CSV table of C-alpha atoms in Angstrom, one decimal:
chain,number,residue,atom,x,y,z
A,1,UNK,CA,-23.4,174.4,-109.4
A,2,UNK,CA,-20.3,172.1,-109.3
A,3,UNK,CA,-17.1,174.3,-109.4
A,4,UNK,CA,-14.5,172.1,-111.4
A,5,UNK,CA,-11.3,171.9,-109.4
A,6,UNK,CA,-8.0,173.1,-111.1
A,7,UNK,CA,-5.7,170.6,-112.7
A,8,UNK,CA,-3.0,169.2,-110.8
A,9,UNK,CA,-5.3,169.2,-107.6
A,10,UNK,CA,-5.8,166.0,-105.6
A,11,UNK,CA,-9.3,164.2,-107.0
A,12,UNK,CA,-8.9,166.2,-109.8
A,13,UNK,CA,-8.5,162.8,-112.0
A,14,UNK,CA,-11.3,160.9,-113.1
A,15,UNK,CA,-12.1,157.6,-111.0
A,16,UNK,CA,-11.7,154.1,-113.4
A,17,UNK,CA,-12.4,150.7,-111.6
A,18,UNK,CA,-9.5,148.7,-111.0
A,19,UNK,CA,-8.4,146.1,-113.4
A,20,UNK,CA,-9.1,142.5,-112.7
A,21,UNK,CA,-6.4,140.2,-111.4
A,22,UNK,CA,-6.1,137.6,-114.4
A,23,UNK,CA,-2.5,135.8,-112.4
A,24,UNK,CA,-4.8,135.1,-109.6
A,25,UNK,CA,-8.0,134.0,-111.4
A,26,UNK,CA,-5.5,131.2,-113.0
A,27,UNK,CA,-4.2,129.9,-109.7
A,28,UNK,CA,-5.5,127.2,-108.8
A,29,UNK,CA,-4.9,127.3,-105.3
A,30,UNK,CA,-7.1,130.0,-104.4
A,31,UNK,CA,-9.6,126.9,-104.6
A,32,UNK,CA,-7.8,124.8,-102.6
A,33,UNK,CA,-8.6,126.3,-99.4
A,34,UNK,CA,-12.2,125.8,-99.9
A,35,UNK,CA,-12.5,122.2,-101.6
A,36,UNK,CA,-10.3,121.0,-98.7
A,37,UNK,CA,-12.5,123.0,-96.5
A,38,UNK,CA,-15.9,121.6,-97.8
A,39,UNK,CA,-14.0,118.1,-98.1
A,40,UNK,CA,-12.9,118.3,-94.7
A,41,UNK,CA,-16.7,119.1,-93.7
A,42,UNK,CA,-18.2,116.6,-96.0
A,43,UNK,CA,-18.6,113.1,-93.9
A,44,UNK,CA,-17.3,110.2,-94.6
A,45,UNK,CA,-14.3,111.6,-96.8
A,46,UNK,CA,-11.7,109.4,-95.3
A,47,UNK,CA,-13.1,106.1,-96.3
A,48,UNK,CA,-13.8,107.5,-99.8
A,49,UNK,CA,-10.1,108.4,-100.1
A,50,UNK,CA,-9.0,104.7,-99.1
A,51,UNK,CA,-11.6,103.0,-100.8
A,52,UNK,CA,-10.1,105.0,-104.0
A,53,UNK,CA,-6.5,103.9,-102.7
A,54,UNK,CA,-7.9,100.3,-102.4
A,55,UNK,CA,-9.2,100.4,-105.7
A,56,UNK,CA,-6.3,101.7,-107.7
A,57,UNK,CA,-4.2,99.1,-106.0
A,58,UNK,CA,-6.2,96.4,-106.5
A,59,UNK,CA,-6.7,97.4,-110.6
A,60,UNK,CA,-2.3,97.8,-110.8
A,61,UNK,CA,-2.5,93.8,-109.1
A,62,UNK,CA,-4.3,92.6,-111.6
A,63,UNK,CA,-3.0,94.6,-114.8
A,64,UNK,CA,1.0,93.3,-113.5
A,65,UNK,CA,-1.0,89.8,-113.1
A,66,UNK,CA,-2.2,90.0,-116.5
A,67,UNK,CA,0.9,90.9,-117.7
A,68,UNK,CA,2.9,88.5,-115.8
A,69,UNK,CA,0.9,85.4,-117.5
A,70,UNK,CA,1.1,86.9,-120.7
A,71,UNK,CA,5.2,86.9,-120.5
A,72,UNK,CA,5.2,83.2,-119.2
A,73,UNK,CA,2.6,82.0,-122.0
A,74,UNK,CA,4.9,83.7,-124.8
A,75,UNK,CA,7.9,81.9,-123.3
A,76,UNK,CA,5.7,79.0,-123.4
A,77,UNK,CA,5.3,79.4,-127.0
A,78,UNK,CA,8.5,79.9,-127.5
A,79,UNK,CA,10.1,76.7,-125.9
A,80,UNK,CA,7.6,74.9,-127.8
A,81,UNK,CA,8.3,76.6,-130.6
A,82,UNK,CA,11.9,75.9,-130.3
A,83,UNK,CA,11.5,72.2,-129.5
A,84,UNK,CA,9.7,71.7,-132.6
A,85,UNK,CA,12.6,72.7,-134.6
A,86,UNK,CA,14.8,71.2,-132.2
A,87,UNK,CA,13.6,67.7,-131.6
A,88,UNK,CA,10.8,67.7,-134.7
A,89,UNK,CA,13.3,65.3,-137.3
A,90,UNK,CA,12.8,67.3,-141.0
A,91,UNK,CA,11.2,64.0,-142.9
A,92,UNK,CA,9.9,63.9,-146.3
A,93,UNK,CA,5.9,64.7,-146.7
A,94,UNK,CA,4.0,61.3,-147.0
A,95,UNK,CA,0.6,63.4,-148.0
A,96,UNK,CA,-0.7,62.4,-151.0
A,97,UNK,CA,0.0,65.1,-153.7
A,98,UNK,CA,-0.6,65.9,-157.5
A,99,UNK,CA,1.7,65.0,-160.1
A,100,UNK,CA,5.4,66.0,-159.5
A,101,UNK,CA,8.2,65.5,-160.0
A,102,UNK,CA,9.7,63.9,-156.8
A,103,UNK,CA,13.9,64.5,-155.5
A,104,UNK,CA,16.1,62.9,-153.2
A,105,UNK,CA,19.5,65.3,-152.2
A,106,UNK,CA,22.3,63.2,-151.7
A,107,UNK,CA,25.2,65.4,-150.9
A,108,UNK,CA,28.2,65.1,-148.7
A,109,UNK,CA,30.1,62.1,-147.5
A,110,UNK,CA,27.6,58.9,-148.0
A,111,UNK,CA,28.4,57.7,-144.3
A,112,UNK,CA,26.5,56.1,-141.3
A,113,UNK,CA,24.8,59.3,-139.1
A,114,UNK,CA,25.7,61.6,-142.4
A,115,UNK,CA,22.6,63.1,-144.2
A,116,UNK,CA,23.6,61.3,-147.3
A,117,UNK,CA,23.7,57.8,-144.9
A,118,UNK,CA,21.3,55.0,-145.9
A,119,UNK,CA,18.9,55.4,-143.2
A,120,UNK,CA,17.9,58.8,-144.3
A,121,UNK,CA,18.0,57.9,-148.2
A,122,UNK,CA,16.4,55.0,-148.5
A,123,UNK,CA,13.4,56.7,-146.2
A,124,UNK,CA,13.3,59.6,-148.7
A,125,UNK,CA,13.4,57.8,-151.5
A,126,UNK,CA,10.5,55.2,-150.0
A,127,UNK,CA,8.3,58.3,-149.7
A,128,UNK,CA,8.7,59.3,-152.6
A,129,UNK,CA,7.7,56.1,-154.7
A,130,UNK,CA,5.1,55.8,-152.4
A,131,UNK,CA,3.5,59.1,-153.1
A,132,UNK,CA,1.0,58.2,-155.9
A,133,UNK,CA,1.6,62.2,-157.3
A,134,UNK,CA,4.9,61.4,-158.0
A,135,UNK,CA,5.7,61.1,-162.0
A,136,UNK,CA,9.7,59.7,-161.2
A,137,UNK,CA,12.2,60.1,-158.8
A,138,UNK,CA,15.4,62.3,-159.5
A,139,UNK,CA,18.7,61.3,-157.4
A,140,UNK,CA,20.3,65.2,-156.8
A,141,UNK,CA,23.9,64.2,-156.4
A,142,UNK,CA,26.5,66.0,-155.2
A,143,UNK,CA,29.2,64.2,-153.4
A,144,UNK,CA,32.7,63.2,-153.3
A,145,UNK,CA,32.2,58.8,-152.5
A,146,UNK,CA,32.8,57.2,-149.1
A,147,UNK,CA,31.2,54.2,-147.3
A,148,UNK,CA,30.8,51.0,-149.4
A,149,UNK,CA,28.3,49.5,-147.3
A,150,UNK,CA,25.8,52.5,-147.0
A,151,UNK,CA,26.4,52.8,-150.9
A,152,UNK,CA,25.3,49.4,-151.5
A,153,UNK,CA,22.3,49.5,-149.5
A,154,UNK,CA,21.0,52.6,-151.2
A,155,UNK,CA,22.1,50.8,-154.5
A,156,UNK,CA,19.8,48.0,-153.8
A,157,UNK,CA,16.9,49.6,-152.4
A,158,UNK,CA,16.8,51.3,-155.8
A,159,UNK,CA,16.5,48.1,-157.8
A,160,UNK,CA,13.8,47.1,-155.6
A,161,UNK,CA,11.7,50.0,-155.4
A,162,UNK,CA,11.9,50.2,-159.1
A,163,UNK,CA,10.2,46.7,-159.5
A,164,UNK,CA,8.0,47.5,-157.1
A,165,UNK,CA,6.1,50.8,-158.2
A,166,UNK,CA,7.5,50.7,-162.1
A,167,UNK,CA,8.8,54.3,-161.9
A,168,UNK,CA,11.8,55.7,-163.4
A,169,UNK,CA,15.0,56.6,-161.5
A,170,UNK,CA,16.7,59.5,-162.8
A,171,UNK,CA,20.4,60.9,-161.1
A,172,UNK,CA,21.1,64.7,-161.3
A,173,UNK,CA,24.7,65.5,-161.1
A,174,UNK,CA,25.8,68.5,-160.1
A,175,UNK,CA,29.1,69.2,-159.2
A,176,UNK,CA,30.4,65.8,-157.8
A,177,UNK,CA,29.4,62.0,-158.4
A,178,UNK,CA,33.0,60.1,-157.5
A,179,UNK,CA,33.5,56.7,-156.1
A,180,UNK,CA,30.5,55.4,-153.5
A,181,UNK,CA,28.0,58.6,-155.0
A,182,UNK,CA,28.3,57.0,-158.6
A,183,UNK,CA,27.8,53.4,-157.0
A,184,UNK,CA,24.6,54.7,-156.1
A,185,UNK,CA,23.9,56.8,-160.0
A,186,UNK,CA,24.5,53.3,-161.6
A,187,UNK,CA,21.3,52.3,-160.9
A,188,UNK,CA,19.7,55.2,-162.0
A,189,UNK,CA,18.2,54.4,-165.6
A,190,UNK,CA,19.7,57.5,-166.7
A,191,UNK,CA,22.7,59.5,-165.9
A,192,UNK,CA,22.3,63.4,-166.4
A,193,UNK,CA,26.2,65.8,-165.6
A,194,UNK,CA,27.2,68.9,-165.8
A,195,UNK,CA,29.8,69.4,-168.7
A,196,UNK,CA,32.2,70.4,-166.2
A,197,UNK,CA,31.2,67.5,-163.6
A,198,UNK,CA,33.1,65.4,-161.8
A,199,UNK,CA,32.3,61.7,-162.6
A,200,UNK,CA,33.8,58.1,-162.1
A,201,UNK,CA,37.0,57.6,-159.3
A,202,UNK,CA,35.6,53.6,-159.8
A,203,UNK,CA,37.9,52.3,-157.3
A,204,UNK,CA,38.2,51.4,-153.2
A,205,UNK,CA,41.2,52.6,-150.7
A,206,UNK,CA,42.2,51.9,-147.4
A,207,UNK,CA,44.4,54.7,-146.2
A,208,UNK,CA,46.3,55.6,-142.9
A,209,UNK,CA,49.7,55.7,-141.1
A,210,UNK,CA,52.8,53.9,-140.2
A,211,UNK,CA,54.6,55.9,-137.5
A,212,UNK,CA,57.3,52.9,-136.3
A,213,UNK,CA,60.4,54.3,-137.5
A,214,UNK,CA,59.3,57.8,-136.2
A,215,UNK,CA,58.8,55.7,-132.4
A,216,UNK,CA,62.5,54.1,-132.5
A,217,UNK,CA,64.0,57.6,-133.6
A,218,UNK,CA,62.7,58.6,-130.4
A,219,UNK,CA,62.7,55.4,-127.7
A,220,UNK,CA,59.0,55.5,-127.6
A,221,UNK,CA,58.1,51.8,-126.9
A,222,UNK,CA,54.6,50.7,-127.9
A,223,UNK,CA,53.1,48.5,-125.2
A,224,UNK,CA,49.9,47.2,-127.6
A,225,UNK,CA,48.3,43.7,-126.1
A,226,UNK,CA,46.1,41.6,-128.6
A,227,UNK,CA,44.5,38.3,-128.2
A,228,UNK,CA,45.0,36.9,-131.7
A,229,UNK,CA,48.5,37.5,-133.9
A,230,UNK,CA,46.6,39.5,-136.5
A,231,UNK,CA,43.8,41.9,-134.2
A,232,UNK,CA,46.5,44.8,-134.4
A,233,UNK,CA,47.4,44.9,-138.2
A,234,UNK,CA,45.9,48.4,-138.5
A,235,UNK,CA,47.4,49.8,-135.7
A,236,UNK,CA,49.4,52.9,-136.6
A,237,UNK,CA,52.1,52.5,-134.3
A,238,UNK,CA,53.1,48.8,-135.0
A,239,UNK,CA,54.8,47.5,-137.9
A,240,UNK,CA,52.6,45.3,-140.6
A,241,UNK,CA,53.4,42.2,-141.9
A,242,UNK,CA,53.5,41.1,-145.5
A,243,UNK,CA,50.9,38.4,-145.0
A,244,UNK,CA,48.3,41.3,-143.3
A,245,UNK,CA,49.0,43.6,-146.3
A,246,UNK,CA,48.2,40.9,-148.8
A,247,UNK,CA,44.8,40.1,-146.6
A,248,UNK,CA,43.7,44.1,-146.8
A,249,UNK,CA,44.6,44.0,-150.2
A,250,UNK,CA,42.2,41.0,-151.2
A,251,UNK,CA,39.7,42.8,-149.4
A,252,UNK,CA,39.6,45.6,-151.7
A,253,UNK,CA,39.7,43.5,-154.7
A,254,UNK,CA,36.9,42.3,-153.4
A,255,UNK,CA,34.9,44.8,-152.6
A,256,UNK,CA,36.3,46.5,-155.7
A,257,UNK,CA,35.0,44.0,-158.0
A,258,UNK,CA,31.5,44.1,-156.6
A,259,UNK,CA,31.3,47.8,-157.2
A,260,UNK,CA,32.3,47.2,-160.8
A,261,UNK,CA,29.2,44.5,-161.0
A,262,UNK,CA,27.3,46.9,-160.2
A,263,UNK,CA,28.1,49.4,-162.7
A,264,UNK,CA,28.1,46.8,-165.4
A,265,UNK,CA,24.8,46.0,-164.2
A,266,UNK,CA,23.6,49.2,-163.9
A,267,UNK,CA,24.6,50.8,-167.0
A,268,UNK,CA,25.1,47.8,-169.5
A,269,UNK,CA,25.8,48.1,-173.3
A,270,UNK,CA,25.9,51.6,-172.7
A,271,UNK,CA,29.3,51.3,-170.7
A,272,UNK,CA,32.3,51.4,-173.3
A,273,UNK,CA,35.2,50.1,-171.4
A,274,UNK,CA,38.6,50.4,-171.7
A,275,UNK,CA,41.6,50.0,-169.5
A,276,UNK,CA,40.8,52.8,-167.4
A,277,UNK,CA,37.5,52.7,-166.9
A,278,UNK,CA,37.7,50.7,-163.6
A,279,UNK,CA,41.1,51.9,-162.5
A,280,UNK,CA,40.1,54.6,-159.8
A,281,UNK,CA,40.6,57.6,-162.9
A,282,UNK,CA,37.7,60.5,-163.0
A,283,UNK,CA,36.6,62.4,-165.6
A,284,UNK,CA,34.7,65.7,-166.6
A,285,UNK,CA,31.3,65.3,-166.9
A,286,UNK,CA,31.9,65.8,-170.8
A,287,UNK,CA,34.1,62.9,-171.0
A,288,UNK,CA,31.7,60.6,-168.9
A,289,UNK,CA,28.9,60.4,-171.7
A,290,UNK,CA,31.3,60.0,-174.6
A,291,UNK,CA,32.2,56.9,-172.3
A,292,UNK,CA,29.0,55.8,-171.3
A,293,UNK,CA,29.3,56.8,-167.3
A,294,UNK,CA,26.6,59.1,-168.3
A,295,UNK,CA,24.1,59.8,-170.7
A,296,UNK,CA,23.1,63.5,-171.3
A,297,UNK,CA,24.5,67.0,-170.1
A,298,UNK,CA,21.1,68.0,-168.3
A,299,UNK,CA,20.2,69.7,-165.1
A,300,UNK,CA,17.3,69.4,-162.6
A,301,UNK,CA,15.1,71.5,-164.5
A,302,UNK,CA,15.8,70.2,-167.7
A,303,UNK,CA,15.0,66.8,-166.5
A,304,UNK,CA,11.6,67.7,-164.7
A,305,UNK,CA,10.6,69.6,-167.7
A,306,UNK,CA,12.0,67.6,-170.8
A,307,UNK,CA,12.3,64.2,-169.3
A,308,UNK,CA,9.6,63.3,-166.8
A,309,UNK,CA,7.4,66.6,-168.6
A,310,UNK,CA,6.0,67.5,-164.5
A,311,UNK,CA,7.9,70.4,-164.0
A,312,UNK,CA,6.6,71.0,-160.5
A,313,UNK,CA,9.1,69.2,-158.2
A,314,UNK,CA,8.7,68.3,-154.6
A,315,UNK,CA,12.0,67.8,-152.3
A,316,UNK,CA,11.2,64.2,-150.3
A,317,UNK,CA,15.0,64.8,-148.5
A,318,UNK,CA,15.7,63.8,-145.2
A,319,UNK,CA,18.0,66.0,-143.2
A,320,UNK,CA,19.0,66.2,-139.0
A,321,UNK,CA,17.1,68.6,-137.0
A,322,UNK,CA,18.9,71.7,-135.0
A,323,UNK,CA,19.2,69.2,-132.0
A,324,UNK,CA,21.0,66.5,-133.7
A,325,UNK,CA,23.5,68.6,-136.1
A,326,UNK,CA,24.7,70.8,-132.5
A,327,UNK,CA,25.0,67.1,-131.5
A,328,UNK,CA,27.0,66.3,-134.0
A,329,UNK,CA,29.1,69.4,-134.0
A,330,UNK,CA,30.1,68.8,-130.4
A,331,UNK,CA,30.8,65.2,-130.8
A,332,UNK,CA,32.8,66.1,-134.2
A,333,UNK,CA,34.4,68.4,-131.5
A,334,UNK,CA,35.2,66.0,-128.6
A,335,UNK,CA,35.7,62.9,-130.6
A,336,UNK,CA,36.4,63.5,-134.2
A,337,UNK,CA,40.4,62.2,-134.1
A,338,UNK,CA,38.9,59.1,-132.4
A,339,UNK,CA,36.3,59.1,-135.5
A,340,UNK,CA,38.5,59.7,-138.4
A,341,UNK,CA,41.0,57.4,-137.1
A,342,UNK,CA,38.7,54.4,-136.9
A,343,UNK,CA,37.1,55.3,-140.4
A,344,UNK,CA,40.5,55.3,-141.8
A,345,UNK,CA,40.8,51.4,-140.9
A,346,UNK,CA,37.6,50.8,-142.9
A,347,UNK,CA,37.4,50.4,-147.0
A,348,UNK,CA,36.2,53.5,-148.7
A,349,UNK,CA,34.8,54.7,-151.8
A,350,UNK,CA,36.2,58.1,-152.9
């Protein structure tokens, strides 16, 4: 018989078996002793370890390798990309389309290297005939005049590309068709304006600067050599003869008179002229078909829809690349005194 031992007496409690150590189960490095221990006795362990080094290495080499090729083919694409916009010149389509409505812009100052120069019309406009899709060509004009010559060339080309492929010429003004721009719109067979266009300034001027008396005010002396009396009539800084003003003068008359040709030519019976038809005067585009400049208030639209009845139009324009208009802003930049002063010694349209 057990005697049970008073409370409060050593061993008195009852025995429980200790709790398990869960912050030691979770430690990880109460295995570490024995992997590296079995690790350590497997053979061979230390070539496995660099072989893995090896590998890994080798893998990163050719991932940055990858990578490296990919970078250099997209700046690859890019430059290309880039020099197609650059150097790739914006022409009109020569694919052969259905029917349409074909326009030419010609906007800004009608000058050699402008986008409204000759070169880049008459291309334009040659597509355009060309194209077998297109219904008629429509003349979008919006400019202020300028060079004679480039005016007269597009004028021509016009006439003969009308003979040639029998397809009507429409001009478009928007907000400006002055001087050399309506030289060109004469030989449209129709003239549409805005109510509130500009239209006419049928005249020619040769402007610039006399700065002699300014020189003697201050004892500047003007050292200019010529071979021939008359090579230096149009030099600012030397005095100008009665004889050289009358010869500039005859010029414009001339080429005056051929501009009025053409608009006689171009617009015929329709013309009603008066005194100041031909005197350099511009009107609103209002004014301009009550005097037979123009022929109808109309817009693009109204022309593709109600005129040529092809409402779907297709834009044959020529214009620079990005290349050659930073060209031309740095050489407007460097140069564009030198520029402005030679065009000012040449007849112009505006």
């Amino acid at each position: 018989m057990t005697t049970p031992l008073p409370p409060g007496t050593p061993g008195s409690e009852p025995v429980h078996p200790a709790a398990p150590d869960l912050w030691a189960q979770a430690r990880p490095e109460s295995a570490a002793p024995a992997s590296a221990s079995s690790a350590a006795q497997s053979p061979g362990w230390e070539r496995e370890v660099l072989e893995n080094l090896v590998m890994a290495t080798i893998r990163e080499q050719r991932a940055a390798r990858r990578w490296r090729l990919f970078g250099r083919m997209s700046w690859l694409l890019v430059l290309l990309a880039l020099g197609w916009m650059m150097f790739g010149r914006d022409v009109a389509t020569t694919t052969v389309s259905g029917p349409h409505t074909a326009v030419v812009d010609i906007k800004g100052e009608i000058a050699t290297g402008a986008e409204a120069s000759a070169e880049f019309v008459v291309a334009a406009m040659r597509s355009a005939f060309e194209d077998s899709g297109s219904r008629a060509v429509v003349l979008l004009i919006n400019s202020p005049g300028g060079s004679p010559v480039q005016a007269g060339i597009i004028y021509d080309e016009i006439q003969r590309l009308k003979a040639k492929h029998s397809k009507p010429v429409y001009a478009v003004v928007e907000e400006t068709c002055a001087s050399a721009a309506y030289y060109i719109a004469a030989a449209a067979d129709d003239i549409f304006v805005d109510k509130a266009s500009i239209v006419g300034s049928i005249g020619v001027l040769m402007d610039g600067f006399g700065f002699t008396g300014t020189m003697e005010k201050l004892g500047v002396e003007r050292r200019l050599l010529t071979a021939g009396e008359n090579k230096g009539f149009l030099d600012p800084f030397s005095p100008q003869t009665e004889a050289q003003r009358l010869h500039a003068q005859s010029m414009l008359n001339q080429i005056h008179q051929q501009f009025i040709n053409a608009v006689k030519t171009g617009r015929g019976e329709r013309l009603k002229i008066d005194s100041d038809t031909f005197s350099g005067l511009f009107w609103t585009g209002q004014q301009a078909v009550e005097m037979g400049l123009a022929d109808k208030l109309g817009n693009l639209d109204y022309v593709a829809r109600e005129i040529v009845k092809v409402e779907e139009v297709i834009d044959y324009t020529r214009r620079d690349n990005v290349a050659e208009r930073l060209a031309k802003k740095f050489g407007a930049a460097i140069g564009g005194g030198a520029v402005q002063t030679m065009r000012s010694a040449l007849p112009v349209l505006r």
